[in-house]
CSV table of C-alpha atoms in Angstrom, one decimal:
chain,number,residue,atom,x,y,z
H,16,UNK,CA,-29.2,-56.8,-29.5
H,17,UNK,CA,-29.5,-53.0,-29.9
H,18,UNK,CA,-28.6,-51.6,-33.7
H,19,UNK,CA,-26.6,-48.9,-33.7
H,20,UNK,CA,-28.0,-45.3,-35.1
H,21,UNK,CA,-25.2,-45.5,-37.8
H,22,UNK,CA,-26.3,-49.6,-38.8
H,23,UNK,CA,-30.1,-48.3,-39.1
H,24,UNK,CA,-28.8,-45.3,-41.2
H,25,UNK,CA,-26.8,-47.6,-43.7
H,26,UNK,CA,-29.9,-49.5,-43.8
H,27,UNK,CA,-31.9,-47.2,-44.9
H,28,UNK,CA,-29.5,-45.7,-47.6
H,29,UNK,CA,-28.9,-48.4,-48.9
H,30,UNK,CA,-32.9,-49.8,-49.0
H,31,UNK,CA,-33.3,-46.9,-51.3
H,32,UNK,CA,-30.6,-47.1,-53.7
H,33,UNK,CA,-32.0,-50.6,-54.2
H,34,UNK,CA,-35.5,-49.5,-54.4
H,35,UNK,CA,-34.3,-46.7,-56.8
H,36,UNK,CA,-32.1,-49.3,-59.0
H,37,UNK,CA,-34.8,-51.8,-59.2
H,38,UNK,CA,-37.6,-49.5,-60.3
H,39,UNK,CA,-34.8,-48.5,-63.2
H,40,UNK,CA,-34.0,-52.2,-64.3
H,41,UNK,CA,-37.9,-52.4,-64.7
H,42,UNK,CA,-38.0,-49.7,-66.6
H,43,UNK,CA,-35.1,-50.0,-68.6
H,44,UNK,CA,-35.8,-53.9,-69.6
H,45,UNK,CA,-39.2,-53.7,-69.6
H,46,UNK,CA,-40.0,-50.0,-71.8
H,47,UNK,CA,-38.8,-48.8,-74.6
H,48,UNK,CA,-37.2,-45.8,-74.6
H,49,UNK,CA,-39.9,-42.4,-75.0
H,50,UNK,CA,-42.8,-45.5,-74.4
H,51,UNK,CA,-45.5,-43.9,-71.8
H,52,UNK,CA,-48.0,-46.2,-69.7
H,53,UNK,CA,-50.6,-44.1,-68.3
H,54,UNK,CA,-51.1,-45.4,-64.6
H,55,UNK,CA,-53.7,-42.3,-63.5
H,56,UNK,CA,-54.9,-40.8,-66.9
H,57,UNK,CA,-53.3,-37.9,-67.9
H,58,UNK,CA,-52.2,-37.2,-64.2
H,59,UNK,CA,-49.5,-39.7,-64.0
H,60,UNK,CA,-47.5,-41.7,-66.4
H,61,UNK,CA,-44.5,-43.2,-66.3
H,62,UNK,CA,-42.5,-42.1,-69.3
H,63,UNK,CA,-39.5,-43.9,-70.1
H,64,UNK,CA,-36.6,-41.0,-70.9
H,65,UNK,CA,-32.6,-41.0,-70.0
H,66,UNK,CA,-31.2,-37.8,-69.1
H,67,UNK,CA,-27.7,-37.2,-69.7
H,68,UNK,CA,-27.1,-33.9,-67.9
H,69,UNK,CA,-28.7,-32.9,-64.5
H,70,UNK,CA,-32.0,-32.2,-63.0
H,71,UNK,CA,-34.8,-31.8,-65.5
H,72,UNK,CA,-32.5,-32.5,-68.7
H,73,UNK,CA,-29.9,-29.5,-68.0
H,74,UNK,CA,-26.7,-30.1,-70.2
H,75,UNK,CA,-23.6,-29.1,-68.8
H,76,UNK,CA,-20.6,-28.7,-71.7
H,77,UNK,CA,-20.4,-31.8,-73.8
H,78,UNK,CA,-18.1,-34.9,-73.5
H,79,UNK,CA,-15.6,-32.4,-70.8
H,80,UNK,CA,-18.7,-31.2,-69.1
H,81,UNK,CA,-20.9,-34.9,-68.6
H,82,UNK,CA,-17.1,-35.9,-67.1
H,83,UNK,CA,-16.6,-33.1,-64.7
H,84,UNK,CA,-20.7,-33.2,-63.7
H,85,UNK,CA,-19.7,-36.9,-63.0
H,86,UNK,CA,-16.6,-36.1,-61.1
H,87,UNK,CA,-18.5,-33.1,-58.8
H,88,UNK,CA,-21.7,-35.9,-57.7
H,89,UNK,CA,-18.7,-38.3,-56.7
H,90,UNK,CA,-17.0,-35.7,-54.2
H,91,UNK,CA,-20.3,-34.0,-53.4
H,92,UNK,CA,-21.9,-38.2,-52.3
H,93,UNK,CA,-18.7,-38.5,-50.8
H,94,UNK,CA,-18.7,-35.0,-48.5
H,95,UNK,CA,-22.3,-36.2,-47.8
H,96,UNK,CA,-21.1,-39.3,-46.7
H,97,UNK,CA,-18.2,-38.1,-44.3
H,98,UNK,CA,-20.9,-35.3,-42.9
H,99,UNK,CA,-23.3,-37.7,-41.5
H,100,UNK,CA,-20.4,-39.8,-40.1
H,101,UNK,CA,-19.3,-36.8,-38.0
H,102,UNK,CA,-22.8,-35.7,-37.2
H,103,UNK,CA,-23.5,-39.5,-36.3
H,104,UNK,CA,-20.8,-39.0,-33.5
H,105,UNK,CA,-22.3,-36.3,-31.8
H,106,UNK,CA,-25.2,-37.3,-29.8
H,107,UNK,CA,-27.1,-34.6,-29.5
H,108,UNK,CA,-27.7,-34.2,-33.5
H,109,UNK,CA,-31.3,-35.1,-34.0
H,110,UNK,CA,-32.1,-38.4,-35.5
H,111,UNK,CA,-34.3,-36.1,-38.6
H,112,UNK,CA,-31.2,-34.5,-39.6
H,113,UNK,CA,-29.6,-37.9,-40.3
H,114,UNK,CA,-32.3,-39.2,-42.1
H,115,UNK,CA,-32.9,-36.0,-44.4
H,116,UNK,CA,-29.2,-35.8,-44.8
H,117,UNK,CA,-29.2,-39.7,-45.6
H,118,UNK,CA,-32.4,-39.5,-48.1
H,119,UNK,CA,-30.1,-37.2,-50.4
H,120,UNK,CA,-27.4,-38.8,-49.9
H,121,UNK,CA,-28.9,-42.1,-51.1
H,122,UNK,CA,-30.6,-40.2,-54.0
H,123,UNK,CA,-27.1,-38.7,-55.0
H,124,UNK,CA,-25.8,-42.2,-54.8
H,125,UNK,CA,-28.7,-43.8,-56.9
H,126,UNK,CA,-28.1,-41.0,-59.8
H,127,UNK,CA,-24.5,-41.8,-59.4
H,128,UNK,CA,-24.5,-45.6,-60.3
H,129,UNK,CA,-26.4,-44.5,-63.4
H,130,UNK,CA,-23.7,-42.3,-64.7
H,131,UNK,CA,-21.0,-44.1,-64.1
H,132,UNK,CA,-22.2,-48.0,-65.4
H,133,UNK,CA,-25.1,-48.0,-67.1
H,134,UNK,CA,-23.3,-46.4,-70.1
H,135,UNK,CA,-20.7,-49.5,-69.6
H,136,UNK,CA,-24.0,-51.8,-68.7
H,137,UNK,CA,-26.2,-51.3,-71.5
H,138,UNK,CA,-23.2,-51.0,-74.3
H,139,UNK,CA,-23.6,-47.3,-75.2
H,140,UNK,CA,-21.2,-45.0,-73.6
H,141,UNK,CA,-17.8,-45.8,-71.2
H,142,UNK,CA,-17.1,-45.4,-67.5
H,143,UNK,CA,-18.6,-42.1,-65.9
H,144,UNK,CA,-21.0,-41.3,-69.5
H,145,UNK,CA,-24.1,-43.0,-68.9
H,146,UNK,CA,-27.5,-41.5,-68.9
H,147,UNK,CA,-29.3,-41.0,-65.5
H,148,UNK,CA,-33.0,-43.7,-66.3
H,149,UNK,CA,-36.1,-41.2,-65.3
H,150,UNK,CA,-39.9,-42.3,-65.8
H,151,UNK,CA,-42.2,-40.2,-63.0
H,152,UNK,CA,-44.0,-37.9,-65.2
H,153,UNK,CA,-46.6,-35.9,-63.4
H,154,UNK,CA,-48.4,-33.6,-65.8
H,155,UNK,CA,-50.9,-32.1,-63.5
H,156,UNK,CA,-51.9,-28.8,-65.7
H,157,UNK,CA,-52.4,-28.2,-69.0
H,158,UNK,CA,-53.5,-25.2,-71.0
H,159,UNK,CA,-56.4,-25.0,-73.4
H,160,UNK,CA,-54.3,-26.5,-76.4
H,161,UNK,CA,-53.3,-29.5,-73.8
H,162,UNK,CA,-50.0,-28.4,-73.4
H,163,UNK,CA,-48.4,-29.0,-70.2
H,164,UNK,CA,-48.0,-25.9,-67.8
H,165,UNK,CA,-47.3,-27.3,-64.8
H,166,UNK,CA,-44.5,-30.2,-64.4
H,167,UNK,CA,-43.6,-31.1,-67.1
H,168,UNK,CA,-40.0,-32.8,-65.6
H,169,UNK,CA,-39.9,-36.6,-65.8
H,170,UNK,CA,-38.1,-37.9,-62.8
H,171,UNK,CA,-37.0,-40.7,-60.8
H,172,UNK,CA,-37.0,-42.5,-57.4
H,173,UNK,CA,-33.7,-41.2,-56.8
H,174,UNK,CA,-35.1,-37.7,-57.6
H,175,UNK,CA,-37.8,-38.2,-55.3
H,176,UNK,CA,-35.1,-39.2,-52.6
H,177,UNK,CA,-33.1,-36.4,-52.7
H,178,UNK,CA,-36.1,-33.3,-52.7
H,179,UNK,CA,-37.9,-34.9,-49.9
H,180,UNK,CA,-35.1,-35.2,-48.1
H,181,UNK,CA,-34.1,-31.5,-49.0
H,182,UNK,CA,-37.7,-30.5,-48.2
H,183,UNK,CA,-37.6,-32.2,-44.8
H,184,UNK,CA,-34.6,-30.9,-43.7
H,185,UNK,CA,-35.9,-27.3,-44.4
H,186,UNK,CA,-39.5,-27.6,-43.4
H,187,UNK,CA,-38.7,-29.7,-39.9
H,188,UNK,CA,-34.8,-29.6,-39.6
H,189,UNK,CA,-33.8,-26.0,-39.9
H,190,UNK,CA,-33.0,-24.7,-36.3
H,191,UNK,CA,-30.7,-27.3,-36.8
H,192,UNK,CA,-29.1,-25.3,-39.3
H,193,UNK,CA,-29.4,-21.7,-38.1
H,194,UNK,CA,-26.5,-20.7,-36.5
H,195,UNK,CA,-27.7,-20.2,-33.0
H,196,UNK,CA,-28.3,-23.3,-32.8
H,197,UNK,CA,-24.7,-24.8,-34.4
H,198,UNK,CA,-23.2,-22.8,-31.6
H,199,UNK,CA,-25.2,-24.9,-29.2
H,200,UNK,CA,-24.2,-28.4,-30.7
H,201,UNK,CA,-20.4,-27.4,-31.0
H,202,UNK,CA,-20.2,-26.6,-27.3
């Protein structure tokens, strides 16, 4: 039996929003919240920290602004979504461009479940409040006074998801994307 390119693409998607929500049950029920474990001294610890805003602890308006962040990453997933569905139709859109485009997806997805149940899950916050779960913290430099100087972010698996798929997409995928080359496809 041959598995459709969409089946193996659903597969994976959803693989990593269960590898994403795992890793933050772990760390949610088995941290406390600003505990560190140092895994690779100073290099690598995870770091136990929820982030109510966006990408590296932006805020974005209060109570009006944590809503309407929640509302854009639903339509933005769900654009995502219907984009790979009418690039899976085409055949002659590479496989890579699926996967990148699925990787962020799934990342988008991940971050999503957070803000929209944990608040409800772990009894602090209602539907569409909760605090994305982030514990990847990477502080490869540090100054004389051992302060950080280079990544200082703590992130998650989700995160992780949705830059390498951005960072694939640009570094292997973009003649997909130039606009030579979209003439090409749509003909």
């Amino acid at each position: 039996m041959k598995v459709s390119r969409a089946a193996k693409l659903i597969v994976l998607g959803v693989t990593l929003v269960v590898i994403d929500q795992l890793i933050k049950y772990m760390v949610k029920t088995g941290m406390s919240l600003g505990e560190q474990i140092f895994v690779l001294g100073d290099w690598f610890r995870l770091c136990f920290v929820e982030n109510e805003g966006m990408a590296f602890g932006m805020k974005f308006g209060g109570a009006v602004g944590k809503f309407l962040l929640s509302a854009l990453r639903i339509v933005l997933c769900g654009a995502l979504v219907w984009w790979i569905s009418s690039l899976n139709r085409k055949k002659d859109v590479p496989v890579g461009v699926l996967v990148g485009l699925t990787l962020i997806t799934a990342g988008a997805f991940g971050n999503i479940i957070d803000c929209l149940f944990y608040g409800m899950i772990w009894d602090y916050a209602p539907f569409m409040f909760g605090k994305v779960v982030d514990m990847f913290y990477f502080p490869l430099i540090h100054n004389a006074a051992g302060n950080v100087i280079f990544f200082s972010p703590v992130f998650n698996f989700a995160d992780s998801c949705v830059t390498v798929g951005a960072a694939y997409l640009i570094i292997f995928q973009w003649k997909f994307f130039s606009s030579d080359d979209k003439k090409q496809v749509g003909e």
